[in-house]
PDB file of C-alpha atoms in Angstrom:
ATOM      1  CA  UNK A 324      13.003   6.921  -4.704  1.00 58.00           C
ATOM      2  CA  UNK A 325      12.512   4.246  -7.309  1.00 64.00           C
ATOM      3  CA  UNK A 326       9.705   5.172  -9.702  1.00 80.00           C
ATOM      4  CA  UNK A 327       7.577   2.339 -11.007  1.00 87.00           C
ATOM      5  CA  UNK A 328       5.620   2.077 -14.240  1.00 90.00           C
ATOM      6  CA  UNK A 329       2.899  -0.474 -14.945  1.00 92.00           C
ATOM      7  CA  UNK A 330       0.318  -0.897 -17.707  1.00 95.00           C
ATOM      8  CA  UNK A 331      -2.910   0.842 -16.818  1.00 93.00           C
ATOM      9  CA  UNK A 332      -5.103  -2.116 -17.667  1.00 96.00           C
ATOM     10  CA  UNK A 333      -5.110  -5.653 -19.013  1.00 97.00           C
ATOM     11  CA  UNK A 334      -7.819  -8.038 -20.137  1.00 97.00           C
ATOM     12  CA  UNK A 335      -7.761 -11.815 -19.963  1.00 97.00           C
ATOM     13  CA  UNK A 336     -10.025 -14.784 -20.365  1.00 97.00           C
ATOM     14  CA  UNK A 337     -10.609 -17.196 -17.565  1.00 97.00           C
ATOM     15  CA  UNK A 338      -8.086 -20.023 -17.491  1.00 96.00           C
ATOM     16  CA  UNK A 339      -5.286 -18.074 -19.148  1.00 97.00           C
ATOM     17  CA  UNK A 340      -1.934 -17.149 -17.621  1.00 97.00           C
ATOM     18  CA  UNK A 341      -1.524 -13.427 -17.029  1.00 98.00           C
ATOM     19  CA  UNK A 342       1.810 -11.617 -16.835  1.00 98.00           C
ATOM     20  CA  UNK A 343       1.965  -8.062 -15.514  1.00 97.00           C
ATOM     21  CA  UNK A 344       5.263  -6.231 -15.856  1.00 96.00           C
ATOM     22  CA  UNK A 345       6.490  -3.389 -13.674  1.00 94.00           C
ATOM     23  CA  UNK A 346       9.413  -1.170 -14.694  1.00 94.00           C
ATOM     24  CA  UNK A 347      11.646   0.290 -11.991  1.00 90.00           C
ATOM     25  CA  UNK A 348      14.750   1.594 -13.731  1.00 91.00           C
ATOM     26  CA  UNK A 349      16.288   3.341 -10.731  1.00 88.00           C
ATOM     27  CA  UNK A 350      15.760   0.604  -8.186  1.00 89.00           C
ATOM     28  CA  UNK A 351      18.289   0.823  -5.356  1.00 87.00           C
ATOM     29  CA  UNK A 352      20.619  -1.985  -4.385  1.00 87.00           C
ATOM     30  CA  UNK A 353      18.712  -2.852  -1.212  1.00 83.00           C
ATOM     31  CA  UNK A 354      15.176  -2.382  -2.544  1.00 86.00           C
ATOM     32  CA  UNK A 355      12.722  -5.266  -2.542  1.00 88.00           C
ATOM     33  CA  UNK A 356       9.887  -5.748  -5.027  1.00 90.00           C
ATOM     34  CA  UNK A 357       6.443  -6.497  -3.674  1.00 90.00           C
ATOM     35  CA  UNK A 358       3.096  -6.986  -5.368  1.00 94.00           C
ATOM     36  CA  UNK A 359      -0.310  -6.315  -3.872  1.00 94.00           C
ATOM     37  CA  UNK A 360      -3.839  -7.067  -5.030  1.00 96.00           C
ATOM     38  CA  UNK A 361      -6.765  -4.761  -4.356  1.00 95.00           C
ATOM     39  CA  UNK A 362     -10.469  -5.443  -4.762  1.00 94.00           C
ATOM     40  CA  UNK A 363     -13.029  -2.600  -4.820  1.00 88.00           C
ATOM     41  CA  UNK A 364     -13.793  -1.143  -1.383  1.00 85.00           C
ATOM     42  CA  UNK A 365     -10.952  -3.069   0.248  1.00 90.00           C
ATOM     43  CA  UNK A 366      -7.377  -2.333   1.221  1.00 92.00           C
ATOM     44  CA  UNK A 367      -4.543  -3.912  -0.786  1.00 93.00           C
ATOM     45  CA  UNK A 368      -3.513  -7.432   0.081  1.00 93.00           C
ATOM     46  CA  UNK A 369       0.035  -8.851  -0.150  1.00 91.00           C
ATOM     47  CA  UNK A 370       0.616 -11.333  -2.971  1.00 94.00           C
ATOM     48  CA  UNK A 371       4.341 -11.941  -3.324  1.00 93.00           C
ATOM     49  CA  UNK A 372       7.738 -10.397  -2.687  1.00 91.00           C
ATOM     50  CA  UNK A 373      11.231 -10.896  -4.060  1.00 92.00           C
ATOM     51  CA  UNK A 374      14.705  -9.478  -4.381  1.00 92.00           C
ATOM     52  CA  UNK A 375      16.145 -11.282  -7.411  1.00 90.00           C
ATOM     53  CA  UNK A 376      15.591 -14.230  -9.774  1.00 89.00           C
ATOM     54  CA  UNK A 377      12.336 -16.100  -9.254  1.00 94.00           C
ATOM     55  CA  UNK A 378       9.958 -16.441  -6.357  1.00 93.00           C
ATOM     56  CA  UNK A 379       6.889 -18.646  -6.316  1.00 94.00           C
ATOM     57  CA  UNK A 380       4.053 -19.212  -3.889  1.00 93.00           C
ATOM     58  CA  UNK A 381       0.663 -20.841  -4.028  1.00 93.00           C
ATOM     59  CA  UNK A 382      -0.999 -17.985  -5.901  1.00 93.00           C
ATOM     60  CA  UNK A 383       1.654 -16.339  -8.106  1.00 96.00           C
ATOM     61  CA  UNK A 384       5.209 -16.254  -9.401  1.00 97.00           C
ATOM     62  CA  UNK A 385       7.527 -13.277  -9.528  1.00 97.00           C
ATOM     63  CA  UNK A 386      10.286 -13.050 -12.123  1.00 97.00           C
ATOM     64  CA  UNK A 387      13.116 -10.566 -11.628  1.00 96.00           C
ATOM     65  CA  UNK A 388      15.900 -10.298 -14.246  1.00 96.00           C
ATOM     66  CA  UNK A 389      19.520  -9.910 -13.262  1.00 95.00           C
ATOM     67  CA  UNK A 390      19.551  -6.116 -13.719  1.00 95.00           C
ATOM     68  CA  UNK A 391      16.437  -5.808 -11.519  1.00 95.00           C
ATOM     69  CA  UNK A 392      15.115  -2.915 -13.598  1.00 95.00           C
ATOM     70  CA  UNK A 393      11.803  -4.657 -14.070  1.00 95.00           C
ATOM     71  CA  UNK A 394       9.751  -7.454 -12.598  1.00 96.00           C
ATOM     72  CA  UNK A 395       6.889  -9.612 -13.831  1.00 97.00           C
ATOM     73  CA  UNK A 396       4.012 -10.920 -11.779  1.00 97.00           C
ATOM     74  CA  UNK A 397       2.643 -14.134 -13.243  1.00 98.00           C
ATOM     75  CA  UNK A 398      -0.833 -15.381 -12.338  1.00 97.00           C
ATOM     76  CA  UNK A 399      -1.471 -18.933 -13.557  1.00 94.00           C
ATOM     77  CA  UNK A 400      -4.897 -19.827 -14.891  1.00 93.00           C
ATOM     78  CA  UNK A 401      -6.806 -16.754 -13.761  1.00 97.00           C
ATOM     79  CA  UNK A 402     -10.435 -16.883 -12.732  1.00 96.00           C
ATOM     80  CA  UNK A 403     -13.142 -14.226 -12.566  1.00 96.00           C
ATOM     81  CA  UNK A 404     -12.244 -13.637  -8.920  1.00 95.00           C
ATOM     82  CA  UNK A 405      -8.790 -12.434  -9.957  1.00 96.00           C
ATOM     83  CA  UNK A 406     -10.354  -9.307 -11.422  1.00 97.00           C
ATOM     84  CA  UNK A 407      -8.684  -6.601  -9.357  1.00 97.00           C
ATOM     85  CA  UNK A 408      -6.040  -3.884  -9.384  1.00 95.00           C
ATOM     86  CA  UNK A 409      -2.468  -5.096  -8.991  1.00 96.00           C
ATOM     87  CA  UNK A 410       0.200  -2.818  -7.527  1.00 93.00           C
ATOM     88  CA  UNK A 411       3.942  -3.082  -7.804  1.00 91.00           C
ATOM     89  CA  UNK A 412       5.844  -1.697  -4.809  1.00 87.00           C
ATOM     90  CA  UNK A 413       9.565  -1.057  -4.691  1.00 86.00           C
ATOM     91  CA  UNK A 414      11.315  -0.113  -1.496  1.00 82.00           C
ATOM     92  CA  UNK A 415      12.994  -1.104   1.722  1.00 76.00           C
ATOM     93  CA  UNK A 416      12.758  -0.498   5.409  1.00 71.00           C
ATOM     94  CA  UNK A 417      15.595   1.570   6.816  1.00 67.00           C
ATOM     95  CA  UNK A 418      14.894   1.272  10.525  1.00 61.00           C
ATOM     96  CA  UNK A 419      13.514   4.720  11.113  1.00 56.00           C
ATOM     97  CA  UNK A 420      12.174   5.531   7.711  1.00 58.00           C
ATOM     98  CA  UNK A 421      10.126   3.920   5.036  1.00 61.00           C
ATOM     99  CA  UNK A 422      11.305   4.364   1.467  1.00 64.00           C
ATOM    100  CA  UNK A 423       8.394   3.106  -0.555  1.00 70.00           C
ATOM    101  CA  UNK A 424       7.051   3.683  -4.020  1.00 69.00           C
ATOM    102  CA  UNK A 425       3.751   2.264  -5.166  1.00 74.00           C
ATOM    103  CA  UNK A 426       2.994   2.052  -8.865  1.00 74.00           C
ATOM    104  CA  UNK A 427      -0.282   3.419 -10.173  1.00 82.00           C
ATOM    105  CA  UNK A 428      -1.616  -0.090 -10.502  1.00 91.00           C
ATOM    106  CA  UNK A 429      -2.779  -2.359 -13.311  1.00 95.00           C
ATOM    107  CA  UNK A 430      -6.485  -3.054 -13.553  1.00 95.00           C
ATOM    108  CA  UNK A 431      -6.938  -6.677 -14.599  1.00 97.00           C
ATOM    109  CA  UNK A 432     -10.304  -7.652 -16.028  1.00 98.00           C
ATOM    110  CA  UNK A 433     -10.989 -11.376 -16.361  1.00 97.00           C
ATOM    111  CA  UNK A 434     -13.942 -12.523 -18.452  1.00 96.00           C
ATOM    112  CA  UNK A 435     -15.445 -15.830 -19.501  1.00 93.00           C
TER     113      UNK A 435
ATOM    114  CA  UNK B 904      -4.903 -12.997  11.382  1.00 68.00           C
ATOM    115  CA  UNK B 905      -3.879  -9.384  11.521  1.00 65.00           C
ATOM    116  CA  UNK B 906      -6.793  -7.077  12.004  1.00 90.00           C
ATOM    117  CA  UNK B 907      -6.544  -3.435  11.020  1.00 95.00           C
ATOM    118  CA  UNK B 908      -9.639  -1.360  11.615  1.00 95.00           C
ATOM    119  CA  UNK B 909     -10.390   2.199  10.618  1.00 96.00           C
ATOM    120  CA  UNK B 910     -12.857   4.347  12.517  1.00 90.00           C
ATOM    121  CA  UNK B 911     -15.189   5.056   9.598  1.00 92.00           C
ATOM    122  CA  UNK B 912     -15.808   3.650   6.128  1.00 94.00           C
ATOM    123  CA  UNK B 913     -17.366   6.867   4.888  1.00 96.00           C
ATOM    124  CA  UNK B 914     -17.012  10.393   6.209  1.00 97.00           C
ATOM    125  CA  UNK B 915     -18.355  13.734   4.980  1.00 97.00           C
ATOM    126  CA  UNK B 916     -16.868  16.939   6.365  1.00 97.00           C
ATOM    127  CA  UNK B 917     -17.044  20.614   5.540  1.00 97.00           C
ATOM    128  CA  UNK B 918     -14.163  22.773   4.390  1.00 98.00           C
ATOM    129  CA  UNK B 919     -12.201  24.110   7.338  1.00 97.00           C
ATOM    130  CA  UNK B 920     -13.253  21.408   9.780  1.00 97.00           C
ATOM    131  CA  UNK B 921     -10.695  19.482  11.801  1.00 97.00           C
ATOM    132  CA  UNK B 922     -10.869  15.828  10.871  1.00 97.00           C
ATOM    133  CA  UNK B 923      -9.572  12.800  12.753  1.00 97.00           C
ATOM    134  CA  UNK B 924      -9.094   9.450  11.082  1.00 97.00           C
ATOM    135  CA  UNK B 925      -8.225   6.646  13.415  1.00 97.00           C
ATOM    136  CA  UNK B 926      -6.557   3.317  12.795  1.00 97.00           C
ATOM    137  CA  UNK B 927      -6.291   0.483  15.302  1.00 97.00           C
ATOM    138  CA  UNK B 928      -4.357  -2.774  14.926  1.00 96.00           C
ATOM    139  CA  UNK B 929      -4.391  -5.844  17.116  1.00 94.00           C
ATOM    140  CA  UNK B 930      -1.111  -7.517  16.142  1.00 88.00           C
ATOM    141  CA  UNK B 931       1.414  -5.537  18.167  1.00 91.00           C
ATOM    142  CA  UNK B 932       3.125  -4.258  15.011  1.00 91.00           C
ATOM    143  CA  UNK B 933       5.731  -1.544  15.434  1.00 89.00           C
ATOM    144  CA  UNK B 934       5.166   0.128  12.077  1.00 89.00           C
ATOM    145  CA  UNK B 935       2.054   1.962  10.969  1.00 93.00           C
ATOM    146  CA  UNK B 936       1.345   3.934   7.812  1.00 93.00           C
ATOM    147  CA  UNK B 937      -1.181   6.328   6.366  1.00 95.00           C
ATOM    148  CA  UNK B 938      -1.759   6.460   2.604  1.00 94.00           C
ATOM    149  CA  UNK B 939      -4.190   8.251   0.379  1.00 95.00           C
ATOM    150  CA  UNK B 940      -5.448   6.710  -2.806  1.00 93.00           C
ATOM    151  CA  UNK B 941      -6.686   8.712  -5.770  1.00 92.00           C
ATOM    152  CA  UNK B 942      -7.692   7.592  -9.265  1.00 86.00           C
ATOM    153  CA  UNK B 943      -4.735   7.557 -11.612  1.00 80.00           C
ATOM    154  CA  UNK B 944      -2.255   8.278  -8.813  1.00 83.00           C
ATOM    155  CA  UNK B 945      -2.218   4.986  -6.951  1.00 83.00           C
ATOM    156  CA  UNK B 946      -1.275   4.922  -3.283  1.00 87.00           C
ATOM    157  CA  UNK B 947       0.826   7.723  -1.871  1.00 89.00           C
ATOM    158  CA  UNK B 948       2.421   7.649   1.558  1.00 89.00           C
ATOM    159  CA  UNK B 949       1.427  10.506   3.862  1.00 93.00           C
ATOM    160  CA  UNK B 950       3.118   9.561   7.138  1.00 93.00           C
ATOM    161  CA  UNK B 951       4.855   6.619   8.688  1.00 90.00           C
ATOM    162  CA  UNK B 952       5.412   5.720  12.352  1.00 92.00           C
ATOM    163  CA  UNK B 953       7.979   3.165  13.462  1.00 87.00           C
ATOM    164  CA  UNK B 954       7.317   3.443  17.207  1.00 88.00           C
ATOM    165  CA  UNK B 955       5.114   5.172  19.749  1.00 92.00           C
ATOM    166  CA  UNK B 956       5.447   8.939  19.447  1.00 90.00           C
ATOM    167  CA  UNK B 957       7.805   8.547  16.469  1.00 90.00           C
ATOM    168  CA  UNK B 958       6.830   9.636  12.989  1.00 91.00           C
ATOM    169  CA  UNK B 959       8.358  10.292   9.610  1.00 90.00           C
ATOM    170  CA  UNK B 960       6.969  12.282   6.711  1.00 91.00           C
ATOM    171  CA  UNK B 961       6.053  10.404   3.611  1.00 88.00           C
ATOM    172  CA  UNK B 962       5.738  11.764   0.100  1.00 86.00           C
ATOM    173  CA  UNK B 963       2.744  14.064   0.647  1.00 92.00           C
ATOM    174  CA  UNK B 964       2.599  15.236   4.297  1.00 94.00           C
ATOM    175  CA  UNK B 965       1.415  18.772   3.572  1.00 95.00           C
ATOM    176  CA  UNK B 966      -1.916  19.529   5.206  1.00 96.00           C
ATOM    177  CA  UNK B 967      -1.748  16.482   7.480  1.00 97.00           C
ATOM    178  CA  UNK B 968      -0.396  15.588  10.886  1.00 97.00           C
ATOM    179  CA  UNK B 969      -0.353  12.320  12.816  1.00 97.00           C
ATOM    180  CA  UNK B 970      -0.425  11.100  16.364  1.00 97.00           C
ATOM    181  CA  UNK B 971       0.718   7.831  17.878  1.00 97.00           C
ATOM    182  CA  UNK B 972       0.293   7.824  21.635  1.00 95.00           C
ATOM    183  CA  UNK B 973      -0.220   4.071  21.901  1.00 96.00           C
ATOM    184  CA  UNK B 974       1.347   1.284  19.897  1.00 95.00           C
ATOM    185  CA  UNK B 975      -1.921  -0.021  18.517  1.00 96.00           C
ATOM    186  CA  UNK B 976      -3.379   3.316  17.460  1.00 97.00           C
ATOM    187  CA  UNK B 977      -2.310   5.715  14.707  1.00 97.00           C
ATOM    188  CA  UNK B 978      -4.350   8.818  13.970  1.00 97.00           C
ATOM    189  CA  UNK B 979      -4.306  11.008  10.886  1.00 98.00           C
ATOM    190  CA  UNK B 980      -5.371  14.598  11.434  1.00 98.00           C
ATOM    191  CA  UNK B 981      -6.500  17.120   8.880  1.00 97.00           C
ATOM    192  CA  UNK B 982      -6.149  20.405  10.743  1.00 94.00           C
ATOM    193  CA  UNK B 983      -8.362  22.329   8.330  1.00 97.00           C
ATOM    194  CA  UNK B 984      -9.949  20.113   5.729  1.00 97.00           C
ATOM    195  CA  UNK B 985      -9.954  21.260   2.124  1.00 97.00           C
ATOM    196  CA  UNK B 986     -11.748  19.914  -0.930  1.00 97.00           C
ATOM    197  CA  UNK B 987      -8.481  18.634  -2.411  1.00 97.00           C
ATOM    198  CA  UNK B 988      -8.228  16.269   0.532  1.00 98.00           C
ATOM    199  CA  UNK B 989     -11.274  14.372  -0.662  1.00 98.00           C
ATOM    200  CA  UNK B 990      -9.862  10.894  -1.115  1.00 97.00           C
ATOM    201  CA  UNK B 991      -9.691   7.307   0.090  1.00 96.00           C
ATOM    202  CA  UNK B 992      -7.447   7.020   3.132  1.00 97.00           C
ATOM    203  CA  UNK B 993      -5.803   3.712   3.913  1.00 96.00           C
ATOM    204  CA  UNK B 994      -4.010   2.674   7.074  1.00 96.00           C
ATOM    205  CA  UNK B 995      -1.449  -0.138   7.073  1.00 93.00           C
ATOM    206  CA  UNK B 996       0.752  -1.905   9.609  1.00 92.00           C
ATOM    207  CA  UNK B 997       3.915  -3.992   9.438  1.00 88.00           C
ATOM    208  CA  UNK B 998       6.006  -5.833  12.015  1.00 83.00           C
ATOM    209  CA  UNK B 999       9.462  -4.801  13.189  1.00 72.00           C
ATOM    210  CA  UNK B1000      12.347  -5.630  10.877  1.00 67.00           C
ATOM    211  CA  UNK B1001      16.019  -4.914  10.876  1.00 60.00           C
ATOM    212  CA  UNK B1002      17.075  -2.034   8.679  1.00 58.00           C
ATOM    213  CA  UNK B1003      17.745  -2.981   5.085  1.00 61.00           C
ATOM    214  CA  UNK B1004      15.035  -5.590   4.935  1.00 64.00           C
ATOM    215  CA  UNK B1005      11.550  -5.561   3.562  1.00 69.00           C
ATOM    216  CA  UNK B1006       8.190  -6.405   4.991  1.00 73.00           C
ATOM    217  CA  UNK B1007       4.595  -7.236   4.314  1.00 83.00           C
ATOM    218  CA  UNK B1008       2.052  -4.554   5.006  1.00 87.00           C
ATOM    219  CA  UNK B1009      -1.441  -5.256   6.259  1.00 91.00           C
ATOM    220  CA  UNK B1010      -4.053  -2.762   5.161  1.00 94.00           C
ATOM    221  CA  UNK B1011      -7.304  -1.637   6.705  1.00 95.00           C
ATOM    222  CA  UNK B1012     -10.504  -1.339   4.650  1.00 94.00           C
ATOM    223  CA  UNK B1013     -10.093   2.375   4.042  1.00 95.00           C
ATOM    224  CA  UNK B1014     -12.045   5.538   4.844  1.00 96.00           C
ATOM    225  CA  UNK B1015     -13.596   7.434   1.979  1.00 96.00           C
ATOM    226  CA  UNK B1016     -13.496  11.078   3.008  1.00 97.00           C
ATOM    227  CA  UNK B1017     -15.487  13.719   1.179  1.00 98.00           C
ATOM    228  CA  UNK B1018     -14.836  17.368   1.961  1.00 98.00           C
ATOM    229  CA  UNK B1019     -17.540  19.736   0.747  1.00 97.00           C
TER     230      UNK B1019
END
């Protein structure tokens, strides 16, 4: 299984762009990279997913280099409500099995 | 919207008790998951079910069993609860996908279980 490594915590001011990097050196050929956001007392919530290059949606961008050994979640102009734990997930669905690895999460603190 | 509900938000049990945690989803998803979440360890997969009565062990199945008799319901069972099973338990669901793909998981709010 692909092991993921993320920074334990990050701090940012409101309005700044935040980049959180996840390392996954032994990612498998068919693995996808997914990021989730979790607020206290809630389950994680899907943010974005990608396989290679760049993916963008209305809340975040995901950058994946050609070797796919890392990925970077980019949050543009964060606000106080973006304070949460962000998880990087590497894996794939194999039909009858789930090969998944969650990172330990990055706690993002946004202040004024 | 997908709705994933868990039977309890908070639960306190004694060592040796049999504990049932139940998860119900209303979106007809084939896949259901049970995770536990502990500080510093992130989310770890306990069991996974891809169809009724079908299950696969995750990374930490020891001390747990599961039951899926109906598509919408996935139960996690602690046969004899121990203090090291004190944790947050999260249920998730995902729709059917062809093998080799990926998917978005929908999580429930979690059950915080304390075993004394």
